[in-house]
Backbone as a chain_set.jsonl record, in Angstrom:
{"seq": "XXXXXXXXXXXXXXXXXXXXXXXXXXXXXXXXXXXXXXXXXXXXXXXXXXXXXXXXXXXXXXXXXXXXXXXXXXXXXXXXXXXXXXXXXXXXXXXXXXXXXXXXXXXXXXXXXXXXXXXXXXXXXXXXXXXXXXXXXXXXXXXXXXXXXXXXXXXXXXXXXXXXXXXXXXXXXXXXXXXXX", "coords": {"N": [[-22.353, 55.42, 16.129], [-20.562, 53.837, 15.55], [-21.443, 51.66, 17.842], [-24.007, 50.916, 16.918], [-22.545, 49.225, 15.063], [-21.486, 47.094, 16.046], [-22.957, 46.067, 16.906], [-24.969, 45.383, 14.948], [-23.102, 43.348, 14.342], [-23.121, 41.414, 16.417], [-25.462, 39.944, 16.439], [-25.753, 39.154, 13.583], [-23.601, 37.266, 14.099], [-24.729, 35.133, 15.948], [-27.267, 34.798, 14.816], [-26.714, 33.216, 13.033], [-25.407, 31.581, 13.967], [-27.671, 30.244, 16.101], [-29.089, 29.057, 13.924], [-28.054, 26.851, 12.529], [-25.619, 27.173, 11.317], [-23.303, 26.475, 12.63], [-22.557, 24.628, 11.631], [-21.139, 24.834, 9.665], [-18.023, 25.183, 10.034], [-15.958, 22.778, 10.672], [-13.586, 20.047, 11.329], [-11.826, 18.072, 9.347], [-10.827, 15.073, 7.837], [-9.074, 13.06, 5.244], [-8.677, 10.295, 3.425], [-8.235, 9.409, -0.032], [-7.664, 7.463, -1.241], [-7.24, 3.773, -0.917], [-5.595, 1.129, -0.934], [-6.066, -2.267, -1.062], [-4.518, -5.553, -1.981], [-4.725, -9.354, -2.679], [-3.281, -11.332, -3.611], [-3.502, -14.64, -5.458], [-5.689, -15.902, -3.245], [-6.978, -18.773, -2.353], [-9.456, -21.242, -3.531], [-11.755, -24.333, -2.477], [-13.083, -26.848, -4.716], [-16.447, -26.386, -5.218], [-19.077, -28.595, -3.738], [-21.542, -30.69, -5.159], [-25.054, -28.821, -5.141], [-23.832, -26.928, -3.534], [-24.192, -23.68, -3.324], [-22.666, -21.057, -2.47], [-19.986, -18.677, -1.781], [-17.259, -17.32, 0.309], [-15.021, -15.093, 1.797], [-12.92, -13.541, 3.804], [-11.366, -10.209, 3.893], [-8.25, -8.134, 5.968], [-8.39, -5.331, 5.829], [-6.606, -2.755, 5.767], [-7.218, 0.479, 7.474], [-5.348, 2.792, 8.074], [-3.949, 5.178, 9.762], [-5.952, 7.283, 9.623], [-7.795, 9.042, 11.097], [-6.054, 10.072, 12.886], [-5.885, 13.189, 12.718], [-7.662, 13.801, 14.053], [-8.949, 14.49, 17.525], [-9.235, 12.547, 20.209], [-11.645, 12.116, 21.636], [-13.471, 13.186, 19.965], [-17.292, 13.248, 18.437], [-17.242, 11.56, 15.705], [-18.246, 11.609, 12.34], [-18.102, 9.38, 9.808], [-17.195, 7.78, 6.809], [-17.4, 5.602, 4.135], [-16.71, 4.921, 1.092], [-16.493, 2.677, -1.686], [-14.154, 2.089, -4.287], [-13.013, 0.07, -5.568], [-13.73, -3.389, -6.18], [-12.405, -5.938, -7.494], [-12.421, -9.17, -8.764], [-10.355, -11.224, -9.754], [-10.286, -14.446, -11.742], [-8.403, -18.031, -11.805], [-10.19, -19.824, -13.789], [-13.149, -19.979, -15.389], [-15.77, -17.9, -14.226], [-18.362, -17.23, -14.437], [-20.485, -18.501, -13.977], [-21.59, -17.452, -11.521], [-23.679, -15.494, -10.158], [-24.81, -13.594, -8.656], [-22.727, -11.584, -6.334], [-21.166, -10.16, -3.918], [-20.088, -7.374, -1.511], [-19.194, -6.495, 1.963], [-18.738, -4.87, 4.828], [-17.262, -5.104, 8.294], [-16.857, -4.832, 11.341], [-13.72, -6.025, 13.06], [-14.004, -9.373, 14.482], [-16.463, -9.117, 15.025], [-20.137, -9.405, 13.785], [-21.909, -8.205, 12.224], [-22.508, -6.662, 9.493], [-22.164, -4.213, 6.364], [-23.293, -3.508, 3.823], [-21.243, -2.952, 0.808], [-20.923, -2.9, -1.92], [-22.064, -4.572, -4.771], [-22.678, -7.156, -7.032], [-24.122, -8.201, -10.341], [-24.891, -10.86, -12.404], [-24.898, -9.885, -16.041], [-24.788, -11.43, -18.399], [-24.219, -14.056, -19.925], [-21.712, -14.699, -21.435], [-18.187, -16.182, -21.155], [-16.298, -15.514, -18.529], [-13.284, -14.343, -16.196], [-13.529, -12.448, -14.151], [-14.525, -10.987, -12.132], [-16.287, -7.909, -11.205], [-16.899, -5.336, -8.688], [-19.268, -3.613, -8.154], [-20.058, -0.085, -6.437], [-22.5, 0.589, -3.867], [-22.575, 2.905, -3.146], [-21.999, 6.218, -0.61], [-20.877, 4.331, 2.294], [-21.805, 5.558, 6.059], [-19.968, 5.001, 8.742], [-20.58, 5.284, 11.67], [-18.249, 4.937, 14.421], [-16.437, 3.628, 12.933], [-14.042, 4.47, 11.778], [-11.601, 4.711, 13.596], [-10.875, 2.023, 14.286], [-8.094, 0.079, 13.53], [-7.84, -1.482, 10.945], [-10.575, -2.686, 8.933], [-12.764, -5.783, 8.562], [-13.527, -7.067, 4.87], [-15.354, -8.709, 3.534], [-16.027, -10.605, 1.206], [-18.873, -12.32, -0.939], [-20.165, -14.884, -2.608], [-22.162, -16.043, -5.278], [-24.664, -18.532, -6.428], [-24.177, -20.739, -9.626], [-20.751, -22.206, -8.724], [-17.333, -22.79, -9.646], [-16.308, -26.273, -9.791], [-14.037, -27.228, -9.508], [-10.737, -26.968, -8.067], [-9.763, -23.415, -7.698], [-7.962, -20.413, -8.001], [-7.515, -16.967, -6.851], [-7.038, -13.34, -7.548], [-7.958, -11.159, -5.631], [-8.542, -7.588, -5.592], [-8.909, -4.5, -3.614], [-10.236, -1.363, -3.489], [-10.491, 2.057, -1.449], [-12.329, 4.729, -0.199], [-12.094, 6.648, 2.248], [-13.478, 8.688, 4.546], [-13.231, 11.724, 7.481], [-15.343, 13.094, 10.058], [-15.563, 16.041, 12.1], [-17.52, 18.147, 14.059], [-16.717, 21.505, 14.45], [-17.564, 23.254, 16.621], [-18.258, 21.264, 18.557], [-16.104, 20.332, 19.356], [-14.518, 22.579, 20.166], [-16.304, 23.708, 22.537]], "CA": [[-22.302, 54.636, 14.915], [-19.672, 51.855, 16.101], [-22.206, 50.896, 18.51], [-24.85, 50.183, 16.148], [-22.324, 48.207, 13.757], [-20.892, 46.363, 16.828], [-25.2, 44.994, 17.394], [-25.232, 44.136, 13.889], [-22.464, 42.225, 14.01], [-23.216, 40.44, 17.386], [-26.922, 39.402, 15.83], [-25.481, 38.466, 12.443], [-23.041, 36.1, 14.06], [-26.099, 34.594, 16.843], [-28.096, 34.012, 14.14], [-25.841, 32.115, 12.132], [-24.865, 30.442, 15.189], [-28.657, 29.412, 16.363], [-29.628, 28.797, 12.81], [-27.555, 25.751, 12.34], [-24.392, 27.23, 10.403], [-21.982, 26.256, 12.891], [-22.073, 23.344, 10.769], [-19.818, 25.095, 8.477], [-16.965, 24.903, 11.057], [-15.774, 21.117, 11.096], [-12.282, 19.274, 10.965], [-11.6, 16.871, 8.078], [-9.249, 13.887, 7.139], [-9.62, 12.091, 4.048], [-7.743, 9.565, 2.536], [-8.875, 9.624, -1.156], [-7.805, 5.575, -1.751], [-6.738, 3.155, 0.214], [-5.738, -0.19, -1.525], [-5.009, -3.774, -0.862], [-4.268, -6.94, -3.455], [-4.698, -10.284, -2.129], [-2.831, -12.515, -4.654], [-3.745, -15.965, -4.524], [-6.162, -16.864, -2.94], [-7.56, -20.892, -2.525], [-11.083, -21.837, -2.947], [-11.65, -25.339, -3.027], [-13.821, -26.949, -5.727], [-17.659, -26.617, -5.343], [-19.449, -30.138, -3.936], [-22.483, -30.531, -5.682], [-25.749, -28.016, -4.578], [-23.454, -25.543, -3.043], [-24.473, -22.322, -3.608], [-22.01, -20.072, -2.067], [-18.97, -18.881, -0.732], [-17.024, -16.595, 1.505], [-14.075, -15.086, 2.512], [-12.999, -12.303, 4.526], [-9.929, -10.176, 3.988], [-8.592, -7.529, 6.369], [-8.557, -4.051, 4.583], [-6.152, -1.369, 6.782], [-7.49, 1.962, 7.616], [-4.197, 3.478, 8.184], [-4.082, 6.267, 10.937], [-7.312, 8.648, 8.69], [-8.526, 9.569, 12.114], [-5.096, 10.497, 13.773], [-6.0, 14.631, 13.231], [-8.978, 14.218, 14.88], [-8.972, 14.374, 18.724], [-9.95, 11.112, 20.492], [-12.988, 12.091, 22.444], [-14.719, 13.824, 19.078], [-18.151, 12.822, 18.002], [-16.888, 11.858, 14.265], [-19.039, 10.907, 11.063], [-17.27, 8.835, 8.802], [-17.607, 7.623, 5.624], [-16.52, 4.573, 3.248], [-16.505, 3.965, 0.037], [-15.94, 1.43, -2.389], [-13.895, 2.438, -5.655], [-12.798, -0.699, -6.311], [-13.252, -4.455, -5.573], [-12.588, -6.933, -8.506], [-11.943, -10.77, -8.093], [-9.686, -12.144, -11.136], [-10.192, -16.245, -11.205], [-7.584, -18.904, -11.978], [-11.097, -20.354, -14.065], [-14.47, -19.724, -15.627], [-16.848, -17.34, -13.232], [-19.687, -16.923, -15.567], [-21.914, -19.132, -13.261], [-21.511, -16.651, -10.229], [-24.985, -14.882, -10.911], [-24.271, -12.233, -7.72], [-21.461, -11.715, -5.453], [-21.513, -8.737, -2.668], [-19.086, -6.918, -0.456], [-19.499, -6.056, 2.847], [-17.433, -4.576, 5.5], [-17.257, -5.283, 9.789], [-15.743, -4.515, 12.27], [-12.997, -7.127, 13.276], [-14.513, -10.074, 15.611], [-17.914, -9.284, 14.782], [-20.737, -10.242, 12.574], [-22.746, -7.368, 11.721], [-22.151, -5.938, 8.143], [-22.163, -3.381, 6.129], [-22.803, -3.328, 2.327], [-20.596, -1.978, 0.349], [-20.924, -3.193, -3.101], [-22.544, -6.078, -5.727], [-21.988, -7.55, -8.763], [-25.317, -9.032, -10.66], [-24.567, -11.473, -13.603], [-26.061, -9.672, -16.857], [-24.706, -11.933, -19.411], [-24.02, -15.598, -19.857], [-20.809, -14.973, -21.635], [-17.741, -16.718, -19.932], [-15.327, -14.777, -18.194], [-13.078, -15.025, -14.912], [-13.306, -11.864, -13.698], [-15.917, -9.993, -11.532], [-16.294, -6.426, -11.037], [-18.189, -5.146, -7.93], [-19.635, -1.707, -8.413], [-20.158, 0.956, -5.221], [-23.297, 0.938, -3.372], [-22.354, 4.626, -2.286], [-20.717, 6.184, 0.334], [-22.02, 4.034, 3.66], [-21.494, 6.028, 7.1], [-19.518, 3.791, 9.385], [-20.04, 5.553, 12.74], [-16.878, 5.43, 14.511], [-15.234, 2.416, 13.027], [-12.913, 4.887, 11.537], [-10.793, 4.658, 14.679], [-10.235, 0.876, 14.218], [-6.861, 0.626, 12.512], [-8.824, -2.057, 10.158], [-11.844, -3.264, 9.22], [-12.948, -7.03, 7.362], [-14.163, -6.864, 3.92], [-16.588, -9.921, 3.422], [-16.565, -11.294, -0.242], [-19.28, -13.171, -0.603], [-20.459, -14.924, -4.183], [-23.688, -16.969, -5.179], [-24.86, -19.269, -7.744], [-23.371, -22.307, -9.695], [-19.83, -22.395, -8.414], [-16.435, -24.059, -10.201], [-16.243, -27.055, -9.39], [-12.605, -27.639, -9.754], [-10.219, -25.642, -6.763], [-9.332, -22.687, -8.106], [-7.346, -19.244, -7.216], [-7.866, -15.785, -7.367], [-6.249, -12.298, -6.65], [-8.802, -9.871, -5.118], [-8.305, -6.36, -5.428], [-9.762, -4.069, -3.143], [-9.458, 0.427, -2.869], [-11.784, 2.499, -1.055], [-12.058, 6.107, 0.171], [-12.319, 7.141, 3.877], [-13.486, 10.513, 4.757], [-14.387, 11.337, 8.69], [-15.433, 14.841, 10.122], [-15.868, 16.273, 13.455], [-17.959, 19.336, 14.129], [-15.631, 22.06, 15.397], [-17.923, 23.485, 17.702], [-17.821, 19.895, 19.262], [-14.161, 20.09, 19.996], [-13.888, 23.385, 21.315], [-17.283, 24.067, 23.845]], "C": [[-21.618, 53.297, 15.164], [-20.774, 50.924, 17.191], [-23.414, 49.763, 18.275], [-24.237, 48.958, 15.046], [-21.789, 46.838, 14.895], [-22.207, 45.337, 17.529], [-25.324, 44.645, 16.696], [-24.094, 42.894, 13.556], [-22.281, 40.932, 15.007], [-24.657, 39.593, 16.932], [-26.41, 38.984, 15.026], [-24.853, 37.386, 13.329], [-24.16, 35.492, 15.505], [-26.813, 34.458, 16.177], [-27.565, 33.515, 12.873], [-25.359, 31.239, 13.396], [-26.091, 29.578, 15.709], [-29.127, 29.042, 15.013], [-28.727, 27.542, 12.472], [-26.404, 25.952, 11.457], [-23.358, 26.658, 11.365], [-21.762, 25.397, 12.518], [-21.034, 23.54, 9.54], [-18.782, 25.351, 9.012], [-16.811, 23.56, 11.618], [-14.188, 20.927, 10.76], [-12.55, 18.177, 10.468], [-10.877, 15.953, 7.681], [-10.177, 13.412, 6.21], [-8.655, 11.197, 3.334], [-8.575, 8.909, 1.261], [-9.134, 7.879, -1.233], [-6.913, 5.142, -1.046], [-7.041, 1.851, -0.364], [-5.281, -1.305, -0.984], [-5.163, -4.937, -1.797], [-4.147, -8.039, -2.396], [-4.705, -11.135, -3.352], [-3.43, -14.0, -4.158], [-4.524, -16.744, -4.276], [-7.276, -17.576, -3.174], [-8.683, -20.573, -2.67], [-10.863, -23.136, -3.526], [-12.901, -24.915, -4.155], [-15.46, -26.906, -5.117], [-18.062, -27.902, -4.911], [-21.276, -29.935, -4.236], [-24.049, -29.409, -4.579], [-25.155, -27.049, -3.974], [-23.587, -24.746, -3.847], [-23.853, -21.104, -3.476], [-20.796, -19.91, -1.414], [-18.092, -17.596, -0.153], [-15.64, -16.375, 1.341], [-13.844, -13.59, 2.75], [-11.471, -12.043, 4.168], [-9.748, -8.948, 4.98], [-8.121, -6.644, 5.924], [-8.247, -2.724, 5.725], [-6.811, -0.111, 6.566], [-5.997, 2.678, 7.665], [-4.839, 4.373, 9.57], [-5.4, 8.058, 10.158], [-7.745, 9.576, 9.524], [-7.504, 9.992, 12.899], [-5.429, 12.219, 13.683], [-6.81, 15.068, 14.213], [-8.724, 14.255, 16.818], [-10.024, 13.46, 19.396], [-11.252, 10.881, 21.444], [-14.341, 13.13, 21.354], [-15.789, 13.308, 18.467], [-17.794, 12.798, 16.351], [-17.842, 11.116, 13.693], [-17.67, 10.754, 10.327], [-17.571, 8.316, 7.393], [-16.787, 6.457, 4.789], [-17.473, 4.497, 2.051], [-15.887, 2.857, -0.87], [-15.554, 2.042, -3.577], [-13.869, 0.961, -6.324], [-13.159, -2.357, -6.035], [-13.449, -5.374, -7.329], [-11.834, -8.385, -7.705], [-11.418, -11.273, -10.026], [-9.505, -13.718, -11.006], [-9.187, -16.883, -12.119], [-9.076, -19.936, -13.259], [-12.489, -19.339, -14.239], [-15.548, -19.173, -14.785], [-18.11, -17.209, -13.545], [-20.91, -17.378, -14.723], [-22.423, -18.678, -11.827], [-23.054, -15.813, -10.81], [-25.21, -13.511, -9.807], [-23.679, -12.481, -7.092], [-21.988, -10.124, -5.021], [-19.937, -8.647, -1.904], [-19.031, -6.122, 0.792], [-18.354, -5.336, 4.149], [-18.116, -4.651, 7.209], [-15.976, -5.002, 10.346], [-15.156, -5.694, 13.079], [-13.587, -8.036, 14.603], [-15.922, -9.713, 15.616], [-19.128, -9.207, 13.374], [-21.672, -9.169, 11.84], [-22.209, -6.859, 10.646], [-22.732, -5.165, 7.101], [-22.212, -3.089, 4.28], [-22.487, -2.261, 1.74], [-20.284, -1.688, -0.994], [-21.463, -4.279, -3.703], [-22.505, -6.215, -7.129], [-23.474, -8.466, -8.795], [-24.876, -9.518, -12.322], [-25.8, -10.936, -14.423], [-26.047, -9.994, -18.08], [-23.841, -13.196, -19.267], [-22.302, -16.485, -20.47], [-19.574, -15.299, -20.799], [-16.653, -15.835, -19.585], [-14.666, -15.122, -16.234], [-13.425, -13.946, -14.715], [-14.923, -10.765, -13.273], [-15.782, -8.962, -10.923], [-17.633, -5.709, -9.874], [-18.529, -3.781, -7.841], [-20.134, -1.541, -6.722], [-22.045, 0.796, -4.947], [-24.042, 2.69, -3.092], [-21.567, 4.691, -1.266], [-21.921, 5.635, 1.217], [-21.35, 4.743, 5.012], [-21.384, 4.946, 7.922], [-19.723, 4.382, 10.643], [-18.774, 6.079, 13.111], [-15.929, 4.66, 14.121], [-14.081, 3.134, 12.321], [-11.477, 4.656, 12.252], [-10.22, 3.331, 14.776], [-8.594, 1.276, 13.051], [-7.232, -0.456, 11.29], [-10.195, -2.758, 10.27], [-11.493, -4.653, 8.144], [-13.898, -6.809, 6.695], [-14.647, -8.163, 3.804], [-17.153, -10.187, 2.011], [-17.642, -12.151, -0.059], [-19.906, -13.872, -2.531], [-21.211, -16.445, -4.217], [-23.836, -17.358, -6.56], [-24.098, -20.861, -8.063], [-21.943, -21.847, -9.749], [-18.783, -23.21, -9.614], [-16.515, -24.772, -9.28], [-15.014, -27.72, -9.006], [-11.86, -26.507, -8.618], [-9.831, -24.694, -7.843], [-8.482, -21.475, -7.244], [-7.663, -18.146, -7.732], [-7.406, -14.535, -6.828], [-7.875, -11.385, -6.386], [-8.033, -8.595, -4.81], [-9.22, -5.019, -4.664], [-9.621, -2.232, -3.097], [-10.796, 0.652, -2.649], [-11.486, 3.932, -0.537], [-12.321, 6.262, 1.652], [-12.381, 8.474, 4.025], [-14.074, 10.367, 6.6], [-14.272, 12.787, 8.912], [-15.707, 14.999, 11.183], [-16.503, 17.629, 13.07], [-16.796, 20.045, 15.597], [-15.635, 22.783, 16.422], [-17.983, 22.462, 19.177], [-16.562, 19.816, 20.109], [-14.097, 21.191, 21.251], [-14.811, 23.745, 22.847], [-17.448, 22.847, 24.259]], "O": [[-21.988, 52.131, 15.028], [-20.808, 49.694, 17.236], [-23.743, 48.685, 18.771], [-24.887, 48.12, 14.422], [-21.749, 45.687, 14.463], [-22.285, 44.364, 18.279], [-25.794, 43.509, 16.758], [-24.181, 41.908, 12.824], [-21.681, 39.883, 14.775], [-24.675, 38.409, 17.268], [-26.252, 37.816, 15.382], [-25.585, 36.399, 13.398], [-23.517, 36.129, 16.339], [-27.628, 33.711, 16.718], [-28.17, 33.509, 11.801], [-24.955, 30.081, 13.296], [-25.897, 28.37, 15.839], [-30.083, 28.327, 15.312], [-29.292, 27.307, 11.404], [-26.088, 24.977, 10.775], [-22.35, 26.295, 10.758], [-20.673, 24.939, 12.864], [-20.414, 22.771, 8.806], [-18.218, 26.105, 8.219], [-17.303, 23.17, 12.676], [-13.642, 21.672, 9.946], [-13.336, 17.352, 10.933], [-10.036, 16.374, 6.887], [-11.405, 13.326, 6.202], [-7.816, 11.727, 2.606], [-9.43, 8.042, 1.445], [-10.177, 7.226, -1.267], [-5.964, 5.765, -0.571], [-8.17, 1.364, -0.421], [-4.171, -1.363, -0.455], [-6.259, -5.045, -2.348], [-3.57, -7.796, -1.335], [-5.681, -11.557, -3.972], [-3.715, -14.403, -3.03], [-4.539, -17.916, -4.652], [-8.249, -17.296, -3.873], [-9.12, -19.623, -2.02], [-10.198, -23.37, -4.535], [-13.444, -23.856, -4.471], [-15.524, -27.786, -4.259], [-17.498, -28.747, -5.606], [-22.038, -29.19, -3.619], [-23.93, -29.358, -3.355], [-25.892, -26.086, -3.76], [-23.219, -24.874, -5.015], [-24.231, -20.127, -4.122], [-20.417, -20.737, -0.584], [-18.769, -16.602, -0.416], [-14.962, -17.258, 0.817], [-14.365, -12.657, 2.139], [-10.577, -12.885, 4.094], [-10.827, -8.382, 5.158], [-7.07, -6.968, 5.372], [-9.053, -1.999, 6.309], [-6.929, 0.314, 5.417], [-5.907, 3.272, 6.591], [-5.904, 4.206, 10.165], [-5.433, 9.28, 10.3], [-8.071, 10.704, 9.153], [-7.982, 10.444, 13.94], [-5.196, 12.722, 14.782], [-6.838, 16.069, 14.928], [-7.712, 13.568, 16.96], [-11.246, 13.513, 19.26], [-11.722, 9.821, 21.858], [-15.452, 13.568, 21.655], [-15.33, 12.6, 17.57], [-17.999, 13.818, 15.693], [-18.326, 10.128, 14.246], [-16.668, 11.461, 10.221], [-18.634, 8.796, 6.997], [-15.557, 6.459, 4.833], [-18.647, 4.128, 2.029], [-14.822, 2.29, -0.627], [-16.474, 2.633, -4.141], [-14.501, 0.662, -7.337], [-12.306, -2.58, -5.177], [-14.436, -5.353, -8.064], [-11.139, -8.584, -6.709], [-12.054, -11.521, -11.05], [-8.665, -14.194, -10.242], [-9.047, -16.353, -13.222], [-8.584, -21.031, -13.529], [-12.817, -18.358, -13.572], [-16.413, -20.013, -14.537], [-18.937, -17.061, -12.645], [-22.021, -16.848, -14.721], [-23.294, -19.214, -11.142], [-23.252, -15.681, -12.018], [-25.768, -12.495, -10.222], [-23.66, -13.686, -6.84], [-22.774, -9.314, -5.512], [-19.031, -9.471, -1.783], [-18.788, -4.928, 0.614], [-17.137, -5.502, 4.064], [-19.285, -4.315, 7.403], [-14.779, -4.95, 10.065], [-15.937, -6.366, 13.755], [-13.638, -7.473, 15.697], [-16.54, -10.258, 16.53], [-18.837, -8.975, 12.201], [-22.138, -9.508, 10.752], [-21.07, -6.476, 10.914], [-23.912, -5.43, 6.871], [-21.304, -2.562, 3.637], [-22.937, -1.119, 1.826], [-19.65, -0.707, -1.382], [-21.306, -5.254, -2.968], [-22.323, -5.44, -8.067], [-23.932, -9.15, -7.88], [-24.607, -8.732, -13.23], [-26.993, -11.098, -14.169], [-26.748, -9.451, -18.934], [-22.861, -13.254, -18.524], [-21.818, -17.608, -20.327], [-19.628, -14.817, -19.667], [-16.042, -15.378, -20.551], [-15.227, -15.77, -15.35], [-14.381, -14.027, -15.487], [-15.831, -10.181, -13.863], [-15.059, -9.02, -9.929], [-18.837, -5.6, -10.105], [-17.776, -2.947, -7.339], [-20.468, -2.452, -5.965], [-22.784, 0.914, -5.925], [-25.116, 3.275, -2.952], [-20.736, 3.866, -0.885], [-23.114, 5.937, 1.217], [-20.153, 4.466, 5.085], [-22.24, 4.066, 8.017], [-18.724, 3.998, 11.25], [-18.198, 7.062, 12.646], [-14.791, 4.702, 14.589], [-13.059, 2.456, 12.216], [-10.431, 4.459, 11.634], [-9.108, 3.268, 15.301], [-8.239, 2.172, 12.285], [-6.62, -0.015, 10.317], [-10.762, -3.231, 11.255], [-10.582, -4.762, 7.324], [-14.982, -6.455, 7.159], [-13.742, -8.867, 4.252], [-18.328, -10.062, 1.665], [-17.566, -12.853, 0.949], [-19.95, -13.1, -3.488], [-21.02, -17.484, -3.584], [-23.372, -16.819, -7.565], [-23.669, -21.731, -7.305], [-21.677, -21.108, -10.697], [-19.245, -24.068, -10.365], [-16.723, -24.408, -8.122], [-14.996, -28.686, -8.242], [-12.351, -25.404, -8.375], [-9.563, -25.19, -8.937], [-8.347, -21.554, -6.023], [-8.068, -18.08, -8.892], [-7.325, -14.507, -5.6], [-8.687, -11.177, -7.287], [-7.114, -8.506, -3.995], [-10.219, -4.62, -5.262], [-8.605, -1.893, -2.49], [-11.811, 0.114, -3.091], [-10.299, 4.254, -0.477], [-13.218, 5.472, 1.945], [-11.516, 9.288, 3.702], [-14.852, 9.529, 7.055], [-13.516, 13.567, 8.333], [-16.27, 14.003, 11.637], [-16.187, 18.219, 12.037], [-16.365, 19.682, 16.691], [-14.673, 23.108, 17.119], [-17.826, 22.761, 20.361], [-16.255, 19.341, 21.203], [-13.853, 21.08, 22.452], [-14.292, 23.976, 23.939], [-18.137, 22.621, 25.254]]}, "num_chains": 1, "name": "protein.A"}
């Protein structure tokens, strides 16, 4: 009798093992939110026909990926909870703005959020809603990445200032068959 329960229980776990469950054995970090405020800052004024403008801030990871072990194939994950831009002036004529994220010293990016003007009334303040979560590879492991404001349309014309607020979620995962065979 033990012999026969000791075959069903070597088959049950071999076919949960070739069947693709060992995917339910992974290690996890998550850091729910992860904020930064950038009081402040400059833009000059608009010179006529400009259309757009820019700026990059850099947006710490913290240590999210320190449980993980540094040779593990990890999926990661970012979202965007939050990014607003509060202006020193009238934004109303911004008609979309975006938020992107890279990895420091290079140009490739990553959207991560946009804002589409859907009313003419005037206000400073722009609110960039979530794309979703985007899978970053491994840039988890950077200790930050640059977030990439970017915002389109008719511009103030006058310099203005503005605090940007940014939070986001980080999740990364290793498969735990990965680690140990």
């Amino acid at each position: 009798m033990r012999t026969t329960a000791f075959r069903a229980t070597l088959l049950g776990a071999l076919a949960l093992l070739t069947t693709g469950c060992e995917s339910l054995f992974f290690i996890e970090a998550e850091a729910e939110e992860i904020c930064k405020t950038q009081p402040n800052v400059d833009f000059p004024g608009a010179l006529p026909l400009t259309v757009s403008i820019e700026h990059t801030l850099e947006f710490p990871l913290g240590d999210v990926d320190a449980p993980l072990p540094e040779d593990a194939d990890v999926e990661t994950e970012l979202k965007l909870k939050v990014f607003e831009v509060t202006a020193s002036t009238d934004l109303s004529g911004i008609e979309r703005a975006s938020v992107s994220v890279r990895r420091p010293g290079t140009s490739e990016e990553i959207l991560l959020g946009e804002f589409r003007r859907t009313s003419t009334a005037p206000t400073n303040t722009l609110r960039l809603t979530s794309s979703g979560s985007v899978d970053l590879l491994d840039l988890s492991r950077e200790d930050s990445l640059d977030f990439v404001f970017e915002a389109r349309g008719t511009l103030p014309t006058e310099d203005w200032s503005a605090k940007l607020e940014t939070c986001a979620g980080v999740r990364a995962k290793a498969n735990y068959f990965d680690l140990v065979f």
